[in-house]
Coordinates of C-alpha atoms and ligand atoms in Angstrom, one line a residue:
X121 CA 19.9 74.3 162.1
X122 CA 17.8 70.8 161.1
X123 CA 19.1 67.8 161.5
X124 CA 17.8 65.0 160.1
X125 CA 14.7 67.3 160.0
X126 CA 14.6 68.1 163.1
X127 CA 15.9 71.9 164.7
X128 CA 18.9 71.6 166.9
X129 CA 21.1 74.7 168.5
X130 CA 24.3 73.3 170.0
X131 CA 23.7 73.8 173.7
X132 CA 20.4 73.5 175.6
X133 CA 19.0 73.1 178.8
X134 CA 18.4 69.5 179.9
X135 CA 14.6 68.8 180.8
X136 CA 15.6 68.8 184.8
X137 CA 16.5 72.3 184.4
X138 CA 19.8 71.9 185.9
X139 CA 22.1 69.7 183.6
X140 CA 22.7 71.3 180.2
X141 CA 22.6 68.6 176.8
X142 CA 25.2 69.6 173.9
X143 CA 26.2 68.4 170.5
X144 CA 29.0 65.7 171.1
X145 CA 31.2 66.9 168.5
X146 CA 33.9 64.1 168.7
X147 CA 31.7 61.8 166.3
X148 CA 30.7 63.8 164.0
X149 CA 30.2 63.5 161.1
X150 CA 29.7 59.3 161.7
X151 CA 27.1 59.5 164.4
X152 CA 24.8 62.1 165.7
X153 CA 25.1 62.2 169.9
X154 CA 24.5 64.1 172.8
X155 CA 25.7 64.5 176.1
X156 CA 24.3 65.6 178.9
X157 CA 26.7 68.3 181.5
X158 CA 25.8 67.2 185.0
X159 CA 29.0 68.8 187.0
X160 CA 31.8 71.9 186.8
X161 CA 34.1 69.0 185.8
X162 CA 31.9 67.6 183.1
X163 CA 32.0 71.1 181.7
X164 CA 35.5 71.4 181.9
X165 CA 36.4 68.0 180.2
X166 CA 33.9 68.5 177.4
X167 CA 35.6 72.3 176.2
X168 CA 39.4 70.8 177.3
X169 CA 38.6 67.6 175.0
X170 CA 36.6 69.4 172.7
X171 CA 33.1 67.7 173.4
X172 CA 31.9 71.2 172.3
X173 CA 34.4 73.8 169.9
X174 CA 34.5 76.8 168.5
X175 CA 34.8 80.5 170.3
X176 CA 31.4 81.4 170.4
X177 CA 30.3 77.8 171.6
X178 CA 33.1 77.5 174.2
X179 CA 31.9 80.9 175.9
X180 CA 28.3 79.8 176.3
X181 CA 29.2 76.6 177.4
X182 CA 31.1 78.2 180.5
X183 CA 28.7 80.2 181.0
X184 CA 26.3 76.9 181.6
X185 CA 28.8 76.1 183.5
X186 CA 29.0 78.7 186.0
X187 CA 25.5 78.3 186.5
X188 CA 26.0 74.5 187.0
X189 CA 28.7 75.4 189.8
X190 CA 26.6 78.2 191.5
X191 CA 23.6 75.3 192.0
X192 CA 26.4 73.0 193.8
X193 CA 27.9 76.0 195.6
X194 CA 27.1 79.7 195.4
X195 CA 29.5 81.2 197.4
X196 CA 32.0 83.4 196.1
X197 CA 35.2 80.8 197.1
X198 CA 33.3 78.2 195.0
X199 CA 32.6 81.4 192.0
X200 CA 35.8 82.3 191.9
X201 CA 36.9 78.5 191.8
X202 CA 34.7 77.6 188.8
X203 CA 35.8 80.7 186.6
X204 CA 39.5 79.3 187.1
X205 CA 38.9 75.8 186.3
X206 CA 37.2 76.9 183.0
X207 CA 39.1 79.4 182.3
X208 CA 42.3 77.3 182.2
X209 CA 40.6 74.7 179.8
X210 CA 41.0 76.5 176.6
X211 CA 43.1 79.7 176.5
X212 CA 43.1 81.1 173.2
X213 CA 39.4 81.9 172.6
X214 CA 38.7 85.0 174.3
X215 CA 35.0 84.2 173.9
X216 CA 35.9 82.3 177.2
X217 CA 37.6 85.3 179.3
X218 CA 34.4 86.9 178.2
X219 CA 31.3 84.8 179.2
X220 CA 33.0 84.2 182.7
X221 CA 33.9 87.7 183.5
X222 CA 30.2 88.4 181.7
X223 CA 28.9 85.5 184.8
X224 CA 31.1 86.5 187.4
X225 CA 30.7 90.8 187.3
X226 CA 26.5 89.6 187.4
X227 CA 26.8 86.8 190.0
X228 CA 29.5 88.5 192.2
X229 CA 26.9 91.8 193.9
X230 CA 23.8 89.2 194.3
X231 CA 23.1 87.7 197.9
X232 CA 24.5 83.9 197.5
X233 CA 21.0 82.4 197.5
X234 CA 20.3 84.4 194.7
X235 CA 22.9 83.3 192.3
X236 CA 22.4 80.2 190.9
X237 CA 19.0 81.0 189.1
X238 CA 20.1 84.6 187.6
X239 CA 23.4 82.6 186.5
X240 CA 21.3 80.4 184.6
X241 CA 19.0 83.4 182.9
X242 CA 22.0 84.9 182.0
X243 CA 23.7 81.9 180.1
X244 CA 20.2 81.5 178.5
X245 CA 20.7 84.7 177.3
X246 CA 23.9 84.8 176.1
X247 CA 23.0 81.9 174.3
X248 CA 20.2 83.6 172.3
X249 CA 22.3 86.5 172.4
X250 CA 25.3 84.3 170.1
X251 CA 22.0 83.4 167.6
X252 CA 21.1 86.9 167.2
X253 CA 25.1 88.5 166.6
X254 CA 25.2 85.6 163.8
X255 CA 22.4 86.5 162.2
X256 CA 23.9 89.8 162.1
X257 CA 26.9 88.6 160.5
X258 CA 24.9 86.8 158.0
X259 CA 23.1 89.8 156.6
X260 CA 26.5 92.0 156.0
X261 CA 28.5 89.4 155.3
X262 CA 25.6 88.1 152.3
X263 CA 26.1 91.8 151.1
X264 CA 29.4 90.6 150.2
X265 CA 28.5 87.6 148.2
X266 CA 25.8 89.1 146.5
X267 CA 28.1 91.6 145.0
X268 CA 30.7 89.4 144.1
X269 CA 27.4 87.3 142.6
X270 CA 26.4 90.7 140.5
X271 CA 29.8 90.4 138.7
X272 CA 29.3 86.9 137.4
X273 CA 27.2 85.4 134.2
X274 CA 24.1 84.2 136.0
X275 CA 23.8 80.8 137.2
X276 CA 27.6 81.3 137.8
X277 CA 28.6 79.9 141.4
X278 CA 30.5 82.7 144.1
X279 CA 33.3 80.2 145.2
X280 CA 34.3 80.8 148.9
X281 CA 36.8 79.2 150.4
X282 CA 36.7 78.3 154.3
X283 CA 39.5 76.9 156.8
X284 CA 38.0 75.5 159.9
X285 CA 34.6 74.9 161.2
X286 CA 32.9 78.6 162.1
X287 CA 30.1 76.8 161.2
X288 CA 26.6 76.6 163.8
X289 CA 28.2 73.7 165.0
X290 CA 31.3 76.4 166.8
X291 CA 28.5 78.8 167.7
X292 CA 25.0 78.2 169.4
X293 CA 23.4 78.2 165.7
X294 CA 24.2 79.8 162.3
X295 CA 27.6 80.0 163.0
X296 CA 29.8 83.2 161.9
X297 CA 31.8 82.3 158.7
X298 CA 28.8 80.4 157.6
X299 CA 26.3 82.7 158.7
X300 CA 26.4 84.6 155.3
X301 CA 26.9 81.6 153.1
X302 CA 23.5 79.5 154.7
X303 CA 21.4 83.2 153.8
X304 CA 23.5 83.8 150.6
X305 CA 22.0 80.0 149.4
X306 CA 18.9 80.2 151.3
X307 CA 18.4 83.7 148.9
X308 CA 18.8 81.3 145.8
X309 CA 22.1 83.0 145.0
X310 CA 24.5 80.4 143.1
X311 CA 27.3 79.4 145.7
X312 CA 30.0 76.7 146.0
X313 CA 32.3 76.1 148.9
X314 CA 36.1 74.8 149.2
X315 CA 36.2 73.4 152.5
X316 CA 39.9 73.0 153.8
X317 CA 40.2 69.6 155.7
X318 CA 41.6 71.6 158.8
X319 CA 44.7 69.1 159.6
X320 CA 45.2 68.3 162.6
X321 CA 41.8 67.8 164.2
X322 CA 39.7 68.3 160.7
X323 CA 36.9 70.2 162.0
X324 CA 36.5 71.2 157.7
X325 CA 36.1 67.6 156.9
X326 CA 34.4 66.6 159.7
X327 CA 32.0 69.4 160.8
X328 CA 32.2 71.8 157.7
X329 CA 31.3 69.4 155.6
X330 CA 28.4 67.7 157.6
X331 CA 27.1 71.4 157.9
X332 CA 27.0 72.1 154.3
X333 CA 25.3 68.7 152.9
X334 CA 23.1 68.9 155.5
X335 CA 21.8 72.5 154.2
X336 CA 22.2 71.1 150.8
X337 CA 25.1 73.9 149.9
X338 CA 27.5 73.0 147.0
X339 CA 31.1 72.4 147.8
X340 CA 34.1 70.3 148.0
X341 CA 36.0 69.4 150.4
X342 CA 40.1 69.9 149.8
X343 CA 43.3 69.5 151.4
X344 CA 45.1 72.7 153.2
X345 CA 47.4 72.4 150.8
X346 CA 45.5 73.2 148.0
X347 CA 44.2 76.5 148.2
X348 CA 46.7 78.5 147.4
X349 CA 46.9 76.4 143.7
X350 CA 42.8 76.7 143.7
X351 CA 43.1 81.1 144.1
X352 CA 46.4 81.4 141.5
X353 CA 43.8 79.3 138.6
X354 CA 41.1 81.9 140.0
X355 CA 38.8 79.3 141.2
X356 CA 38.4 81.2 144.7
X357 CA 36.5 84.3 144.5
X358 CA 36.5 84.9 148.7
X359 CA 37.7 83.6 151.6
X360 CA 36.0 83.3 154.4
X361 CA 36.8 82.6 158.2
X362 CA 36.0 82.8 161.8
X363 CA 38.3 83.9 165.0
X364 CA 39.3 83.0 168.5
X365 CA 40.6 86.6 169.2
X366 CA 40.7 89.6 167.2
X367 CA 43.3 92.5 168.7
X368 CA 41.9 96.0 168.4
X369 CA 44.1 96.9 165.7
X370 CA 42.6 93.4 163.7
X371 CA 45.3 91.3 163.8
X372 CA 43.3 88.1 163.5
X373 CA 43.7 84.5 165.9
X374 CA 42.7 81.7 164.0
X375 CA 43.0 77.8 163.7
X376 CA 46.2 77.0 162.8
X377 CA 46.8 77.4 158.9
X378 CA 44.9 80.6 158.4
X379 CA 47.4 82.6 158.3
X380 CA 49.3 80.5 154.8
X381 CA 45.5 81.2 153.7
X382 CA 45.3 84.8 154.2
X383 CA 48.9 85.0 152.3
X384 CA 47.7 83.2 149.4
X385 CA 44.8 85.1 149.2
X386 CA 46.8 88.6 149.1
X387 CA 49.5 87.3 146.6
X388 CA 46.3 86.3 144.4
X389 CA 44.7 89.7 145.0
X390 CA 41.6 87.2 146.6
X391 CA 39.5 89.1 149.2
X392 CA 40.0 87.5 152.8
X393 CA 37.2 88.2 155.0
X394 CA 36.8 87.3 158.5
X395 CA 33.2 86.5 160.3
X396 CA 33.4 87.9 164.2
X397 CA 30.5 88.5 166.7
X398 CA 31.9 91.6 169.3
X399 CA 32.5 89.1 172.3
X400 CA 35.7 87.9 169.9
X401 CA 37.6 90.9 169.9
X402 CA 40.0 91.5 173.0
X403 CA 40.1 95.1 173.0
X404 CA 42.7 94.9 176.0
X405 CA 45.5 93.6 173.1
X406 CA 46.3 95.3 169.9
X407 CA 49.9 92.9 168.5
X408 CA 48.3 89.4 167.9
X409 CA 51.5 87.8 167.8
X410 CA 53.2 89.0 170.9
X411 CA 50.1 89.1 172.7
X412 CA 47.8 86.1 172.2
X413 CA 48.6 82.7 173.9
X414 CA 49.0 80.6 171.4
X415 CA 46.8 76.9 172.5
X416 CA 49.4 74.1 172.3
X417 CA 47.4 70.9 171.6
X418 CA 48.3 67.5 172.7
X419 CA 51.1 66.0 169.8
X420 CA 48.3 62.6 169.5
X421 CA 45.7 64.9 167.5
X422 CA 48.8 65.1 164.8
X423 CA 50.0 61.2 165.0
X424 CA 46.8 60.3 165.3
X425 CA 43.5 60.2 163.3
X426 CA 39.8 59.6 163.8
X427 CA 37.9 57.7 160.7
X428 CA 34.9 54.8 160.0
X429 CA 36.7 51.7 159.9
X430 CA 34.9 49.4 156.6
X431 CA 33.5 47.8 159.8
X432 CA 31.6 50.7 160.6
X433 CA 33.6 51.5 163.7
X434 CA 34.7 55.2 164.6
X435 CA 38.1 54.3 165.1
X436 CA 41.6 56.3 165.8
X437 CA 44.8 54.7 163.9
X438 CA 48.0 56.4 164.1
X439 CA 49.9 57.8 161.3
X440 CA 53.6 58.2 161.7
X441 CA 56.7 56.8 162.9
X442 CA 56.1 55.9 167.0
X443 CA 59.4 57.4 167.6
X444 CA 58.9 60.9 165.8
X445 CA 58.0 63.5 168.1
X446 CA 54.9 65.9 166.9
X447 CA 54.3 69.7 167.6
X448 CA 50.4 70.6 167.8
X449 CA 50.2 74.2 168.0
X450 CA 46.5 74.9 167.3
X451 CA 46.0 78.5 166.3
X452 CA 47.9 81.1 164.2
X453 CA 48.0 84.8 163.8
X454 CA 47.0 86.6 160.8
X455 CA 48.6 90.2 160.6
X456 CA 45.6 93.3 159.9
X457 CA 47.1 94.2 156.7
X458 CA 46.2 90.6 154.8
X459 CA 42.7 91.1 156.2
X460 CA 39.8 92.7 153.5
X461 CA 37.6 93.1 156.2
X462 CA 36.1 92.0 159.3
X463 CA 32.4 91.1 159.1
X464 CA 30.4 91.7 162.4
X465 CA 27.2 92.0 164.0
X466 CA 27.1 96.1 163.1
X467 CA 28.8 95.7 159.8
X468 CA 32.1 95.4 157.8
X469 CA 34.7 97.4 159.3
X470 CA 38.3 97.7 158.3
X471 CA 40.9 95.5 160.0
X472 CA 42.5 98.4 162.0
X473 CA 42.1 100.2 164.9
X474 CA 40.0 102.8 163.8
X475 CA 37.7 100.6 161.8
X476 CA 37.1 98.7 164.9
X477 CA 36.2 101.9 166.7
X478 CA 34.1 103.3 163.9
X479 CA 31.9 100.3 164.7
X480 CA 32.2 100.5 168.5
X481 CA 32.3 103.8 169.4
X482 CA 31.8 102.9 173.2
X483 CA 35.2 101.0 172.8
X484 CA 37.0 104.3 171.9
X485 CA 38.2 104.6 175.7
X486 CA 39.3 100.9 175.9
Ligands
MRU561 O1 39.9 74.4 167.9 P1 38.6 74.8 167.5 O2 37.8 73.8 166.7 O3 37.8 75.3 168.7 O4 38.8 76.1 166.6 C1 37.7 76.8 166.0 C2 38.2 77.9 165.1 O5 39.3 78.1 164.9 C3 37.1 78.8 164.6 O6 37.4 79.3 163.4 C4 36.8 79.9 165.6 O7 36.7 79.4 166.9 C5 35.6 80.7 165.3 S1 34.1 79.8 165.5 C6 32.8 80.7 165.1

């Protein structure tokens, strides 16, 4: 996507072909930086601290950083080392598992000497691979909005609400939940978009909402609280959302808070849709709540806040009581029945096992 005019992706290759530059989310939306990845550890701290966010993102990421860690050591002690370190960084997003067992079932049969430049190929490609499964997700999940659009008087907005950041800034480009709503307005249909804050980390107000001024889409940014008022006064015409791991039944893994989102949206008889490229679904787990480790977050991102200081200053300044302890867990599950649908790169299936398979037939085994 353009920033300040100029075409960006997340994630690219550094011009010395070896370190890899990304988005450094932590500033956002105050200042526009980027890092460069030099080292396995760099790669680790920036997913752990969440330089770099977002399933889709994370996984490509690794990837880079396996081929970062093959050019300092290609044997398989030093493969098998880099997969656990980044592995262990973030263990909700199955996007992760995915890109490193992607790296390591390629790197693992080639000669050692060999591994380091098809390691980078491959990241390059599973970076333009992320691109194209968004782009995917746009054009069915834009079906949706245009129908919803067909029902209104013309000139009459489709108001989505989103929790989150599944935005291009969580993916390489495009992102997944927003996939749909950047084609949707770039179509000229009318749109306008509730963005949920996202307490604790606020990647809504943050990252959402950087994303959607800069693409010049209509919306307003909210508390979490408030969506649930905004779909009983019928002000919410979709939801919208990405995953970190979708079961093969479709029980759904999302930032923390999607889950009181999905149970407004049922009680209000609002469709709740949810925006997934194939590398999120763990087909190897079908109960999202018994089955998905749930990220516990350090108890600071709750106690404390990031904001511009009237001095201009990115500052943090703490919020609560020093003495009251904090709980940070950072995703929740959203049972398959309060899901409409699940929007990915083939089309919409049903959140259910045999949707799913429907889709991918090749899983059908799994
Ligand atoms: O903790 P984060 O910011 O990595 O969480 C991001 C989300 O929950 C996104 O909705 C999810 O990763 C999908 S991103 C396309």
């Amino acid at each position: 996507m353009n920033v300040a005019g100029r075409h960006y992706r997340t994630i690219w290759l550094n011009e010395d072909g070896a370190a890899v530059d990304i988005i450094d989310q932590r500033w956002l939306p105050h200042a526009f930086r980027v890092a460069t990845l030099r080292t396995v550890e760099d790669v680790a701290v920036a997913i752990r601290e969440m330089w770099v966010r977002g399933a889709p993102l994370i996984g490509v990421t690794a990837a880079y950083g396996v081929a970062i860690g093959m050019r300092e050591d290609p044997s398989d002690t030093a493969l098998d080392a880099v997969w656990e370190t980044l592995h262990e960084t973030r263990p909700t997003a199955i996007n992760l598992r995915w890109a490193l067992d992607e790296m390591r079932g390629l790197l693992r049969p080639l000669p050692p000497g060999e591994r380091a430049a098809a390691a980078y190929g491959r990241a390059g490609e599973i970076a333009d691979q992320d691109v194209e499964l968004n782009r995917g997700i746009g054009r069915h999940g834009m079906e949706i909005i245009r129908s919803i659009a067909a029902r209104k008087k013309p000139g009459e907005p489709v108001n989505i609400l989103t929790h989150c950041n599944a935005g291009w800034l969580a993916t390489v480009d495009y992102g997944t939940a927003t996939a749909p709503i950047y084609m949707a307005a770039d179509e000229g249909i009318p749109l306008h978009v509730y963005v949920d804050e996202t307490r604790p980390r606020n990647q809504g107000a943050y990252l959402t909402a950087w994303e959607m001024a800069g693409h010049g889409v209509p919306h307003t940014l909210i508390v979490d609280n408030a969506g649930g008022h905004l779909m009983q006064r019928g002000a919410v015409d979709m939801v919208i959302v990405g995953t970190d791991r979708t079961t093969a039944r479709g029980d759904v893994c999302n930032k923390i808070g999607t889950y009181l989102k999905a149970l407004a949206a049922h009680d209000n008889g609002v469709p709740f849709y949810v925006a997934l490229p194939s590398p999120t679904i763990d087909w190897s787990v079908s109960d999202g709540l018994a089955e998905i480790p749930i990220e516990e977050r350090s108890p600071d991102e709750v106690t404390l806040v990031w904001g511009l200081s009237e001095n201009g200053e990115v500052e943090r300044v703490r919020i609560s009581p020093e003495a009251s302890p904090a709980a940070n867990p950072a995703f929740d599950v959203t049972p398959a029945r309060l899901v409409t649908g699940l929007i990915t790169e083939r089309g919409i299936a049903s959140a259910s096992p045999e949707g799913l398979r429907r889709l991918f037939p090749e899983r059908s085994s799994a």
